[in-house]
Coordinates of C-alpha atoms in Angstrom, one line a residue:
M247 CA 13.2 -154.3 -19.0
G248 CA 15.7 -151.4 -17.6
T249 CA 13.3 -148.7 -18.0
W250 CA 9.0 -148.5 -18.9
Q251 CA 8.6 -146.3 -21.9
I252 CA 5.5 -144.8 -20.6
S253 CA 3.1 -141.6 -22.0
V254 CA 2.1 -138.5 -19.9
D255 CA -1.7 -140.1 -20.2
L256 CA -1.0 -142.9 -18.8
L257 CA 1.0 -140.9 -15.6
A258 CA -1.8 -139.5 -15.9
R259 CA -4.0 -142.2 -15.5
S260 CA -2.0 -144.0 -13.1
R261 CA -2.7 -144.6 -9.5
F262 CA -0.9 -145.3 -5.7
V263 CA -3.2 -148.5 -4.1
V264 CA -2.7 -150.4 -1.0
S265 CA -2.2 -154.4 -2.1
P266 CA -2.5 -156.9 1.3
R267 CA -1.4 -159.9 -1.4
I268 CA 2.0 -157.6 -2.2
E269 CA 1.9 -157.1 2.0
C270 CA 1.6 -160.8 2.2
S271 CA 4.8 -161.4 -0.6
A272 CA 6.9 -159.1 0.8
A273 CA 6.4 -160.8 4.5
V274 CA 7.3 -164.3 2.3
S275 CA 10.6 -163.2 1.1
H276 CA 11.4 -161.0 5.0
L277 CA 10.6 -165.0 6.0
V278 CA 13.1 -166.6 3.5
R279 CA 15.8 -163.9 2.9
P280 CA 15.7 -161.4 5.7
N281 CA 18.1 -158.2 4.5
D282 CA 18.0 -155.7 7.3
P283 CA 17.3 -155.4 11.7
M284 CA 13.6 -155.8 11.5
T285 CA 12.8 -158.1 8.8
R286 CA 15.2 -159.8 10.5
A287 CA 13.2 -159.5 14.0
F288 CA 9.9 -160.8 11.7
S289 CA 12.1 -163.9 10.8
A290 CA 13.5 -164.8 14.0
A291 CA 9.4 -164.4 14.5
H292 CA 7.4 -166.0 12.6
R293 CA 10.8 -169.0 11.1
E294 CA 10.1 -171.7 13.1
S295 CA 6.3 -172.4 12.5
F296 CA 6.9 -171.3 8.9
E297 CA 9.4 -174.3 8.6
A298 CA 7.4 -176.4 10.3
M299 CA 4.1 -175.2 7.8
L300 CA 7.0 -176.0 4.8
D301 CA 8.0 -179.6 6.2
E302 CA 4.0 -180.6 6.5
H303 CA 3.3 -179.3 2.8
P304 CA 6.5 -180.0 0.7
A305 CA 4.7 -178.7 -2.7
R306 CA 4.2 -175.2 -0.7
R307 CA 7.8 -176.2 0.2
A308 CA 9.0 -176.5 -3.8
V309 CA 6.5 -173.4 -5.2
L310 CA 8.3 -171.2 -2.4
E311 CA 12.3 -172.4 -3.7
H312 CA 11.2 -172.2 -7.1
S313 CA 10.0 -168.7 -7.2
W314 CA 13.7 -166.6 -6.6
R315 CA 16.8 -166.8 -8.4
P316 CA 19.5 -163.5 -7.9
G317 CA 17.5 -160.6 -9.3
W318 CA 14.5 -161.9 -10.2
I319 CA 10.6 -163.0 -8.2
A320 CA 7.7 -164.8 -9.1
D321 CA 5.2 -163.4 -11.8
W322 CA 3.3 -164.7 -9.2
L323 CA 4.0 -163.4 -5.9
S324 CA 4.6 -159.6 -8.2
V325 CA 1.4 -160.2 -10.7
P326 CA -0.1 -156.4 -10.2
P327 CA -3.3 -155.9 -8.3
T328 CA -6.7 -155.8 -10.2
G329 CA -7.6 -153.1 -8.6
P330 CA -7.8 -150.7 -5.6
G331 CA -9.5 -151.3 -3.0
L332 CA -9.7 -155.1 -3.0
T333 CA -9.5 -157.5 -0.1
F334 CA -6.5 -160.2 0.9
E335 CA -9.4 -163.1 -0.2
E336 CA -9.7 -161.4 -3.2
E337 CA -6.6 -160.9 -4.9
L338 CA -6.1 -164.8 -3.9
D339 CA -8.5 -165.6 -5.8
H340 CA -7.3 -163.9 -9.0
I341 CA -3.8 -166.4 -8.4
T342 CA -5.7 -168.9 -8.4
R343 CA -7.9 -168.1 -11.4
L344 CA -4.1 -167.7 -13.2
G345 CA -4.4 -172.0 -13.2
D346 CA -1.6 -174.4 -12.7
A347 CA -0.6 -174.5 -16.3
W348 CA 0.4 -170.8 -16.1
V349 CA 1.8 -170.5 -12.3
R350 CA 4.2 -173.8 -13.8
A351 CA 5.0 -171.9 -16.2
D352 CA 6.3 -169.1 -14.0
L353 CA 8.3 -171.1 -11.8
R354 CA 10.1 -172.7 -14.6
H355 CA 11.5 -170.0 -16.0
T356 CA 11.8 -167.8 -12.4
H357 CA 14.1 -171.2 -11.1
G358 CA 15.6 -171.4 -14.8
G359 CA 14.9 -175.5 -14.9
P360 CA 12.6 -178.5 -14.8
L361 CA 10.2 -178.2 -11.8
P362 CA 10.0 -181.6 -9.1
R363 CA 7.6 -183.6 -10.6
I364 CA 5.4 -182.8 -7.0
L365 CA 4.7 -179.8 -9.2
S366 CA 4.1 -181.3 -12.1
R367 CA 0.7 -183.2 -10.2
P368 CA -2.9 -181.1 -10.4
G369 CA -3.2 -178.3 -7.6
T370 CA 0.3 -176.1 -8.4
A371 CA -1.4 -172.3 -8.1
R372 CA -3.2 -174.5 -4.9
H373 CA -0.5 -174.6 -3.4
A374 CA 1.2 -171.0 -4.1
T375 CA -2.2 -169.7 -2.8
E376 CA -2.3 -171.8 0.4
L377 CA 1.4 -170.3 1.2
L378 CA 0.4 -166.5 1.2
A379 CA -2.9 -168.0 3.1
W380 CA -1.0 -169.4 5.7
V381 CA 1.8 -166.3 5.9
W382 CA -1.4 -164.1 5.6
T383 CA -3.4 -165.7 9.1
H384 CA -0.4 -166.6 10.5
C385 CA 1.6 -163.6 10.6
L386 CA 0.3 -160.5 9.2
A387 CA -3.6 -160.3 9.3
T388 CA -4.1 -160.0 13.2
D389 CA -1.7 -156.2 11.9
W390 CA -3.7 -155.4 9.3
A391 CA -5.2 -152.4 10.3
R392 CA -2.6 -151.1 11.3
R393 CA 0.1 -152.0 8.2
E394 CA -3.2 -150.7 6.1
R395 CA -2.8 -147.2 8.0
V396 CA 0.6 -146.7 8.2
L397 CA 0.4 -147.8 4.1
R398 CA -2.6 -145.2 3.9
A399 CA -0.5 -142.8 4.9
D400 CA 2.4 -143.2 2.6
I401 CA 0.1 -142.4 -0.2
V402 CA -1.5 -138.9 1.6
S403 CA 2.5 -138.1 2.4
R404 CA 3.5 -138.8 -1.7
T405 CA -0.1 -137.5 -3.5
A406 CA 0.9 -134.6 -1.5
R407 CA 5.0 -134.3 -2.6
L408 CA 2.7 -134.5 -6.4
A409 CA 1.5 -131.8 -5.8
T410 CA 4.3 -129.8 -5.0
H411 CA 7.2 -131.4 -6.9
G412 CA 5.9 -133.1 -9.3
W413 CA 6.2 -136.8 -10.1
A414 CA 9.7 -136.7 -11.1
A415 CA 10.2 -136.2 -7.9
V416 CA 8.1 -138.8 -6.5
L417 CA 9.2 -141.0 -9.1
R418 CA 12.7 -140.7 -8.0
D419 CA 11.9 -141.6 -4.6
L420 CA 10.3 -144.5 -4.9
G421 CA 13.8 -146.9 -3.8
R422 CA 16.8 -147.6 -5.6
D423 CA 17.1 -148.0 -9.1
R424 CA 13.6 -146.1 -9.9
E425 CA 15.0 -142.2 -11.6
W426 CA 12.4 -140.3 -14.2
L427 CA 15.0 -139.5 -16.8
G428 CA 13.4 -137.5 -19.2
D429 CA 11.3 -138.5 -22.9
G430 CA 9.0 -140.6 -21.3
Q431 CA 11.2 -142.5 -19.4
L432 CA 11.2 -144.7 -16.1
R433 CA 14.1 -146.4 -15.0
I434 CA 12.9 -149.7 -12.8
N435 CA 16.3 -151.1 -12.2
R436 CA 20.1 -151.0 -13.9
Y437 CA 20.1 -153.7 -15.9
D438 CA 20.7 -154.0 -20.3
L439 CA 17.1 -154.9 -21.8
P440 CA 15.7 -152.7 -24.1
S441 CA 12.7 -150.8 -23.0
R442 CA 9.5 -151.5 -22.7
V443 CA 7.1 -149.3 -24.3
L444 CA 3.5 -149.9 -22.0
A445 CA 0.3 -149.1 -24.1
D446 CA -1.7 -145.6 -23.0
D447 CA -4.9 -147.9 -22.0
A448 CA -2.6 -150.0 -20.1
D449 CA -3.2 -149.7 -16.0
L450 CA 0.2 -148.9 -13.4
F451 CA 0.1 -149.1 -10.2
F452 CA 2.1 -147.7 -7.4
V453 CA 2.0 -149.6 -4.0
P454 CA 3.8 -149.5 -0.6
K455 CA 4.6 -152.5 1.0
H456 CA 6.9 -152.6 4.2
G457 CA 10.8 -153.4 3.7
S458 CA 12.7 -152.1 2.2
A459 CA 13.5 -154.0 -1.4
T460 CA 12.3 -152.3 -4.1
W461 CA 11.0 -154.7 -7.1
V462 CA 8.3 -154.6 -9.7
G463 CA 5.7 -156.7 -11.5
W464 CA 3.4 -157.1 -14.8
D465 CA 0.8 -158.6 -16.6
L466 CA 1.4 -158.6 -20.0
P467 CA 0.4 -156.9 -22.2
Q468 CA -1.8 -154.8 -20.0
R469 CA -1.3 -154.1 -16.4
Y470 CA 2.3 -153.0 -14.4
A471 CA 3.2 -152.5 -11.3
V472 CA 6.2 -150.6 -9.2
Y473 CA 6.1 -151.5 -5.5
Y474 CA 8.1 -149.7 -3.3
P475 CA 9.2 -149.1 0.6
V476 CA 7.0 -147.8 3.0
T477 CA 8.3 -144.5 4.1
G478 CA 7.4 -143.3 8.2
A479 CA 6.6 -146.5 9.2
L480 CA 6.3 -146.1 12.7
A481 CA 5.0 -142.5 12.3
Q482 CA 1.9 -141.4 14.1
V483 CA -1.2 -141.0 11.1
D484 CA -4.2 -140.4 13.1
G485 CA -3.7 -138.4 15.5
R486 CA -3.5 -140.0 18.9
V487 CA -3.2 -137.8 22.5
D488 CA 0.3 -137.4 22.4
D489 CA 1.7 -138.9 25.9
G490 CA -1.1 -141.4 25.6
L491 CA 1.4 -144.2 25.8
E492 CA 3.2 -143.2 28.2
Q493 CA 0.0 -143.2 31.0
L494 CA -0.8 -146.9 29.7
V495 CA 2.3 -148.4 30.6
G496 CA 4.7 -146.2 32.0
A497 CA 7.6 -143.6 31.6
S498 CA 10.5 -146.6 31.0
R499 CA 8.5 -149.4 29.9
T500 CA 7.6 -146.4 27.1
R501 CA 11.4 -145.2 26.4
L502 CA 12.7 -148.9 26.1
L503 CA 9.7 -149.8 23.9
R504 CA 11.0 -146.8 21.2
T505 CA 14.2 -147.4 21.9
L506 CA 13.4 -151.2 20.6
D507 CA 13.8 -150.3 16.7
G508 CA 15.6 -153.3 16.5
P509 CA 16.1 -156.5 17.7
S510 CA 19.0 -155.0 21.3
S511 CA 20.0 -156.8 24.3
T512 CA 20.0 -155.5 27.5
T513 CA 23.7 -154.4 27.4
A514 CA 22.5 -152.2 24.2
L515 CA 19.4 -150.9 26.1
V516 CA 21.4 -150.0 28.5
A517 CA 23.5 -147.8 26.6
R518 CA 20.9 -146.6 24.7
T519 CA 18.5 -145.1 27.0
G520 CA 21.0 -144.3 30.2
M521 CA 18.9 -147.0 32.5
P522 CA 20.1 -149.1 35.2
L523 CA 20.7 -152.4 33.6
G524 CA 18.4 -154.4 36.4
S525 CA 15.5 -151.5 35.9
V526 CA 16.1 -152.7 31.9
G527 CA 15.8 -155.9 33.1
D528 CA 12.3 -155.4 35.3
H529 CA 11.1 -154.1 32.3
L530 CA 11.8 -156.4 30.2
R531 CA 10.2 -159.0 31.4
V532 CA 6.6 -157.1 32.5
L533 CA 6.6 -156.2 28.5
L534 CA 7.4 -159.9 27.7
A535 CA 4.8 -160.9 29.9
A536 CA 2.3 -158.2 28.1
G537 CA 3.2 -159.6 24.9
T538 CA 4.8 -156.1 23.3
V539 CA 8.2 -157.4 22.5
L540 CA 9.9 -161.0 22.3
R541 CA 13.4 -163.1 22.6
R542 CA 15.6 -164.9 21.4
R543 CA 19.3 -165.7 22.3
S544 CA 21.6 -165.0 19.7
G545 CA 25.4 -166.7 20.5
R546 CA 25.8 -165.5 23.9
E547 CA 23.2 -162.5 24.1
V548 CA 20.1 -162.5 24.3
L549 CA 17.8 -160.9 22.2
Y550 CA 15.0 -158.6 22.6
W551 CA 12.7 -156.7 19.6
R552 CA 9.0 -155.3 19.2
T553 CA 5.7 -157.4 18.6
S554 CA 3.4 -156.1 16.5
L555 CA 1.6 -154.8 19.2
G556 CA 4.9 -153.1 20.5
D557 CA 4.8 -152.1 16.9
A558 CA 1.3 -150.5 17.1
L559 CA 1.6 -149.0 20.7
V560 CA 4.7 -147.1 19.8
A561 CA 2.9 -145.9 16.3
S562 CA -0.2 -144.8 17.7
S563 CA 2.0 -142.4 20.2
T564 CA 3.5 -139.0 19.1
G565 CA 6.2 -138.1 21.7
A566 CA 9.5 -137.7 20.7
G567 CA 11.4 -140.5 19.5
A568 CA 8.0 -142.3 18.9
G569 CA 9.4 -141.9 15.1
S570 CA 10.0 -140.0 12.1
P571 CA 6.7 -137.4 10.7
A572 CA 4.9 -139.3 7.1
G573 CA 6.1 -136.7 4.9
D574 CA 9.1 -137.1 3.4
S575 CA 11.3 -138.6 5.5
V576 CA 12.1 -142.1 5.1
G577 CA 10.9 -144.1 8.3
V578 CA 12.3 -146.8 10.2
D579 CA 10.3 -150.9 8.7
A580 CA 7.9 -152.3 11.2
W581 CA 8.9 -156.0 10.4

Protein backbone atom coordinates (compact mmCIF):
# COMPACT_ATOMS: atom_id res chain seq x y z
CA MET A 1 0.00 0.00 0.00
CA GLY A 2 2.47 2.63 -1.22
CA THR A 3 -0.15 5.26 -2.06
CA TRP A 4 -3.73 6.13 -1.26
CA GLN A 5 -6.02 7.47 -3.98
CA ILE A 6 -7.98 10.30 -2.34
CA SER A 7 -10.75 12.29 -3.97
CA VAL A 8 -11.13 16.05 -3.55
CA ASP A 9 -14.34 15.48 -1.57
CA LEU A 10 -12.65 13.10 0.87
CA LEU A 11 -9.70 15.41 1.36
CA ALA A 12 -12.07 18.30 2.03
CA ARG A 13 -13.86 16.24 4.72
CA SER A 14 -10.69 14.93 6.37
CA ARG A 15 -9.92 16.09 9.91
CA PHE A 16 -7.04 16.64 12.28
CA VAL A 17 -7.89 14.95 15.60
CA VAL A 18 -6.23 14.19 18.93
CA SER A 19 -6.29 10.55 20.03
CA PRO A 20 -5.17 9.59 23.56
CA ARG A 21 -5.12 5.91 22.51
CA ILE A 22 -2.70 6.61 19.65
CA GLU A 23 -0.51 8.61 22.02
CA CYS A 24 -0.53 5.52 24.23
CA SER A 25 0.32 3.21 21.31
CA ALA A 26 3.28 5.45 20.50
CA ALA A 27 4.39 5.24 24.14
CA VAL A 28 4.28 1.43 23.97
CA SER A 29 6.57 1.46 20.95
CA HIS A 30 8.99 3.80 22.72
CA LEU A 31 9.13 1.51 25.73
CA VAL A 32 9.98 -1.42 23.46
CA ARG A 33 12.27 0.19 20.88
CA PRO A 34 13.31 3.79 21.67
CA ASN A 35 14.96 5.43 18.67
CA ASP A 36 16.16 8.88 19.78
CA PRO A 37 17.37 10.61 22.96
CA MET A 38 13.89 11.63 24.09
CA THR A 39 12.32 8.22 23.64
CA ARG A 40 15.34 6.62 25.31
CA ALA A 41 14.82 8.89 28.30
CA PHE A 42 11.14 7.94 28.41
CA SER A 43 12.01 4.25 28.19
CA ALA A 44 14.68 4.55 30.89
CA ALA A 45 12.18 6.19 33.23
CA HIS A 46 9.48 3.51 32.82
CA ARG A 47 11.05 0.36 31.36
CA GLU A 48 11.86 -1.32 34.68
CA SER A 49 8.28 -1.17 35.97
CA PHE A 50 6.98 -2.01 32.47
CA GLU A 51 9.08 -5.19 32.36
CA ALA A 52 7.94 -6.12 35.88
CA MET A 53 4.33 -5.81 34.76
CA LEU A 54 4.98 -8.00 31.70
CA ASP A 55 6.67 -10.64 33.89
CA GLU A 56 3.58 -10.70 36.08
CA HIS A 57 1.21 -10.94 33.08
CA PRO A 58 2.75 -13.27 30.44
CA ALA A 59 -0.29 -13.00 28.17
CA ARG A 60 0.27 -9.26 27.86
CA ARG A 61 3.91 -9.92 27.00
CA ALA A 62 2.81 -12.40 24.33
CA VAL A 63 0.48 -9.80 22.81
CA LEU A 64 3.30 -7.28 22.78
CA GLU A 65 5.84 -9.66 21.22
CA HIS A 66 3.45 -10.44 18.36
CA SER A 67 2.50 -6.81 17.63
CA TRP A 68 5.51 -5.81 15.47
CA ARG A 69 7.59 -6.98 12.58
CA PRO A 70 10.07 -4.87 10.59
CA GLY A 71 8.13 -2.08 8.91
CA TRP A 72 4.79 -3.17 10.34
CA ILE A 73 2.70 -2.40 13.43
CA ALA A 74 -0.35 -4.44 14.43
CA ASP A 75 -3.76 -3.05 13.53
CA TRP A 76 -5.01 -3.20 17.12
CA LEU A 77 -2.37 -0.61 18.02
CA SER A 78 -2.97 1.58 14.98
CA VAL A 79 -6.69 1.26 14.18
CA PRO A 80 -8.03 4.80 13.51
CA PRO A 81 -10.14 6.62 16.10
CA THR A 82 -13.87 6.38 15.55
CA GLY A 83 -14.22 10.14 15.83
CA PRO A 84 -12.87 13.32 17.41
CA GLY A 85 -13.05 14.23 21.09
CA LEU A 86 -13.03 10.71 22.55
CA THR A 87 -11.59 9.88 25.96
CA PHE A 88 -8.96 7.19 26.39
CA GLU A 89 -11.56 4.91 27.99
CA GLU A 90 -13.96 5.37 25.06
CA GLU A 91 -11.22 4.58 22.58
CA LEU A 92 -10.09 1.57 24.58
CA ASP A 93 -13.63 0.21 24.60
CA HIS A 94 -13.51 0.10 20.80
CA ILE A 95 -10.57 -2.34 20.96
CA THR A 96 -12.48 -4.47 23.45
CA ARG A 97 -15.49 -4.60 21.12
CA LEU A 98 -13.31 -5.80 18.23
CA GLY A 99 -13.15 -9.10 20.11
CA ASP A 100 -10.73 -11.97 20.65
CA ALA A 101 -11.01 -13.46 17.16
CA TRP A 102 -10.23 -10.12 15.48
CA VAL A 103 -7.22 -9.40 17.72
CA ARG A 104 -5.85 -12.95 17.30
CA ALA A 105 -6.17 -12.74 13.50
CA ASP A 106 -4.39 -9.40 13.56
CA LEU A 107 -1.54 -10.76 15.70
CA ARG A 108 -1.12 -13.80 13.41
CA HIS A 109 -1.00 -11.54 10.36
CA THR A 110 1.51 -9.17 11.98
CA HIS A 111 3.77 -11.89 13.37
CA GLY A 112 3.50 -14.06 10.26
CA GLY A 113 2.97 -17.35 12.05
CA PRO A 114 0.96 -19.25 14.65
CA LEU A 115 0.32 -17.78 18.08
CA PRO A 116 1.42 -19.32 21.38
CA ARG A 117 -1.11 -21.31 23.36
CA ILE A 118 -1.56 -18.53 25.90
CA LEU A 119 -3.18 -16.40 23.20
CA SER A 120 -5.52 -19.15 22.01
CA ARG A 121 -7.58 -18.91 25.19
CA PRO A 122 -10.44 -16.43 25.74
CA GLY A 123 -9.35 -12.97 26.77
CA THR A 124 -6.88 -11.93 24.04
CA ALA A 125 -8.60 -8.58 23.44
CA ARG A 126 -8.69 -7.99 27.20
CA HIS A 127 -4.96 -8.65 27.49
CA ALA A 128 -4.32 -6.10 24.71
CA THR A 129 -6.48 -3.41 26.31
CA GLU A 130 -5.00 -4.08 29.76
CA LEU A 131 -1.54 -3.57 28.30
CA LEU A 132 -2.55 -0.17 26.93
CA ALA A 133 -4.40 0.73 30.13
CA TRP A 134 -1.29 0.04 32.22
CA VAL A 135 0.88 2.28 30.03
CA TRP A 136 -1.74 5.01 30.13
CA THR A 137 -2.13 4.87 33.91
CA HIS A 138 1.55 4.55 34.82
CA CYS A 139 3.25 6.59 32.11
CA LEU A 140 0.88 9.10 30.50
CA ALA A 141 -2.24 9.97 32.50
CA THR A 142 -0.65 12.49 34.86
CA ASP A 143 1.05 14.20 31.90
CA TRP A 144 -1.89 14.08 29.51
CA ALA A 145 -3.10 17.67 30.06
CA ARG A 146 0.26 19.04 28.93
CA ARG A 147 0.60 16.57 26.07
CA GLU A 148 -2.88 17.37 24.82
CA ARG A 149 -2.12 21.12 24.79
CA VAL A 150 0.97 20.44 22.68
CA LEU A 151 -0.94 18.18 20.27
CA ARG A 152 -3.72 20.74 19.83
CA ALA A 153 -1.18 23.53 19.29
CA ASP A 154 0.30 21.41 16.49
CA ILE A 155 -3.12 21.09 14.87
CA VAL A 156 -3.60 24.86 15.05
CA SER A 157 -0.27 25.38 13.27
CA ARG A 158 -1.15 22.76 10.61
CA THR A 159 -4.52 24.34 9.84
CA ALA A 160 -2.91 27.79 9.65
CA ARG A 161 -0.37 26.39 7.17
CA LEU A 162 -3.22 24.79 5.23
CA ALA A 163 -4.85 28.20 4.82
CA THR A 164 -1.67 29.81 3.50
CA HIS A 165 0.12 26.99 1.64
CA GLY A 166 -2.54 24.40 0.73
CA TRP A 167 -2.82 20.65 1.25
CA ALA A 168 0.30 19.72 -0.74
CA ALA A 169 2.53 21.63 1.69
CA VAL A 170 0.77 20.27 4.76
CA LEU A 171 0.90 16.65 3.63
CA ARG A 172 4.56 16.93 2.71
CA ASP A 173 5.34 17.92 6.31
CA LEU A 174 3.64 14.94 7.96
CA GLY A 175 6.78 12.83 8.29
CA ARG A 176 9.11 10.68 6.25
CA ASP A 177 7.70 9.22 3.02
CA ARG A 178 4.57 11.41 3.14
CA GLU A 179 4.15 13.22 -0.16
CA TRP A 180 1.33 14.51 -2.35
CA LEU A 181 2.09 13.08 -5.79
CA GLY A 182 -0.70 14.81 -7.68
CA ASP A 183 -3.68 13.22 -9.44
CA GLY A 184 -5.20 12.41 -6.05
CA GLN A 185 -2.26 10.24 -4.91
CA LEU A 186 -0.94 10.48 -1.35
CA ARG A 187 2.25 8.50 -0.76
CA ILE A 188 2.16 6.81 2.65
CA ASN A 189 5.31 4.68 2.39
CA ARG A 190 7.96 3.51 -0.07
CA TYR A 191 6.71 -0.05 -0.50
CA ASP A 192 6.03 -1.21 -4.03
CA LEU A 193 2.36 -2.01 -3.52
CA PRO A 194 -0.80 -1.23 -5.50
CA SER A 195 -2.52 2.03 -4.72
CA ARG A 196 -5.64 1.73 -2.53
CA VAL A 197 -8.65 3.77 -3.59
CA LEU A 198 -10.39 5.35 -0.61
CA ALA A 199 -14.16 5.73 -0.99
CA ASP A 200 -15.58 9.24 -1.07
CA ASP A 201 -17.62 8.55 2.07
CA ALA A 202 -14.65 7.14 4.03
CA ASP A 203 -13.25 8.80 7.16
CA LEU A 204 -9.70 10.14 6.92
CA PHE A 205 -7.95 11.44 10.05
CA PHE A 206 -4.58 13.12 10.56
CA VAL A 207 -3.41 12.44 14.11
CA PRO A 208 -0.37 14.06 15.79
CA LYS A 209 1.55 12.10 18.42
CA HIS A 210 4.82 12.43 20.30
CA GLY A 211 7.89 10.62 18.97
CA SER A 212 9.69 10.70 15.65
CA ALA A 213 8.15 7.63 13.97
CA THR A 214 5.38 7.87 11.39
CA TRP A 215 2.83 5.23 10.44
CA VAL A 216 -0.67 4.78 9.09
CA GLY A 217 -3.70 2.80 10.18
CA TRP A 218 -6.96 1.62 8.72
CA ASP A 219 -10.17 -0.21 9.52
CA LEU A 220 -11.18 -1.38 6.06
CA PRO A 221 -13.03 -0.27 4.13
CA GLN A 222 -14.20 2.88 5.90
CA ARG A 223 -11.65 4.50 8.23
CA TYR A 224 -8.05 5.58 7.58
CA ALA A 225 -5.51 7.59 9.56
CA VAL A 226 -2.05 9.09 9.14
CA TYR A 227 -0.07 9.37 12.40
CA TYR A 228 2.67 11.96 12.30
CA PRO A 229 5.27 13.49 14.70
CA VAL A 230 4.07 16.51 16.62
CA THR A 231 6.09 19.70 16.05
CA GLY A 232 7.11 22.25 18.67
CA ALA A 233 6.60 19.81 21.53
CA LEU A 234 8.33 22.13 23.98
CA ALA A 235 6.85 25.33 22.61
CA GLN A 236 4.84 27.74 24.73
CA VAL A 237 1.17 27.22 23.90
CA ASP A 238 -0.92 29.28 26.30
CA GLY A 239 0.66 32.64 26.92
CA ARG A 240 2.47 32.20 30.24
CA VAL A 241 4.58 34.99 31.78
CA ASP A 242 7.97 35.17 30.05
CA ASP A 243 10.11 34.74 33.14
CA GLY A 244 7.71 32.64 35.23
CA LEU A 245 9.97 29.60 35.41
CA GLU A 246 13.00 31.70 36.33
CA GLN A 247 11.03 33.38 39.12
CA LEU A 248 10.00 29.96 40.41
CA VAL A 249 13.29 28.04 40.43
CA GLY A 250 15.97 30.65 39.76
CA ALA A 251 18.03 31.53 36.70
CA SER A 252 20.65 28.78 37.03
CA ARG A 253 18.19 25.92 37.53
CA THR A 254 16.05 27.29 34.71
CA ARG A 255 19.11 27.21 32.43
CA LEU A 256 19.81 23.60 33.42
CA LEU A 257 16.20 22.49 32.89
CA ARG A 258 16.09 24.08 29.46
CA THR A 259 19.45 22.56 28.53
CA LEU A 260 18.29 19.06 29.52
CA ASP A 261 16.44 18.50 26.22
CA GLY A 262 17.99 15.02 26.17
CA PRO A 263 20.01 12.79 28.54
CA SER A 264 23.19 14.68 29.49
CA SER A 265 26.09 14.10 31.85
CA THR A 266 27.28 16.65 34.39
CA THR A 267 30.36 17.30 32.25
CA ALA A 268 28.23 17.94 29.17
CA LEU A 269 26.01 20.34 31.11
CA VAL A 270 29.07 22.27 32.29
CA ALA A 271 30.24 22.58 28.68
CA ARG A 272 26.82 23.63 27.38
CA THR A 273 25.93 26.12 30.13
CA GLY A 274 29.33 27.48 31.12
CA MET A 275 28.44 26.97 34.78
CA PRO A 276 31.02 25.65 37.29
CA LEU A 277 31.02 21.89 37.91
CA GLY A 278 30.20 22.25 41.61
CA SER A 279 27.31 24.61 40.88
CA VAL A 280 25.86 22.23 38.27
CA GLY A 281 26.05 19.34 40.73
CA ASP A 282 24.37 21.32 43.51
CA HIS A 283 21.52 22.49 41.29
CA LEU A 284 20.99 19.00 39.86
CA ARG A 285 20.58 17.63 43.38
CA VAL A 286 17.85 20.20 44.06
CA LEU A 287 16.10 19.51 40.75
CA LEU A 288 16.32 15.76 41.41
CA ALA A 289 14.79 16.15 44.88
CA ALA A 290 11.99 18.29 43.40
CA GLY A 291 11.09 15.58 40.87
CA THR A 292 11.93 17.67 37.80
CA VAL A 293 14.83 15.47 36.63
CA LEU A 294 15.80 11.80 36.74
CA ARG A 295 19.24 10.21 36.65
CA ARG A 296 20.70 6.84 35.71
CA ARG A 297 24.25 5.54 35.38
CA SER A 298 25.41 4.74 31.84
CA GLY A 299 28.89 3.21 31.88
CA ARG A 300 31.19 5.64 33.67
CA GLU A 301 28.77 8.55 33.39
CA VAL A 302 25.59 9.51 35.22
CA LEU A 303 22.99 10.88 32.82
CA TYR A 304 20.25 13.34 33.78
CA TRP A 305 17.05 14.16 31.91
CA ARG A 306 13.81 15.97 32.55
CA THR A 307 10.74 14.25 33.97
CA SER A 308 7.26 15.07 32.68
CA LEU A 309 7.08 17.70 35.43
CA GLY A 310 10.31 19.25 34.18
CA ASP A 311 8.99 19.16 30.61
CA ALA A 312 5.77 20.87 31.73
CA LEU A 313 7.70 23.63 33.50
CA VAL A 314 9.84 24.30 30.42
CA ALA A 315 6.86 24.07 28.05
CA SER A 316 4.91 26.64 30.08
CA SER A 317 7.69 29.25 29.99
CA THR A 318 8.79 31.41 27.06
CA GLY A 319 12.24 32.84 27.79
CA ALA A 320 15.31 32.32 25.68
CA GLY A 321 15.86 28.67 24.96
CA ALA A 322 12.33 27.64 25.94
CA GLY A 323 11.78 25.87 22.64
CA SER A 324 11.00 26.38 18.99
CA PRO A 325 7.94 28.41 17.99
CA ALA A 326 4.82 26.32 17.54
CA GLY A 327 4.61 26.87 13.82
CA ASP A 328 6.22 25.37 10.78
CA SER A 329 9.52 24.49 12.49
CA VAL A 330 10.10 21.04 13.94
CA GLY A 331 10.46 21.00 17.73
CA VAL A 332 11.84 18.49 20.20
CA ASP A 333 9.82 15.42 21.11
CA ALA A 334 8.83 15.58 24.77
CA TRP A 335 9.50 11.98 25.74
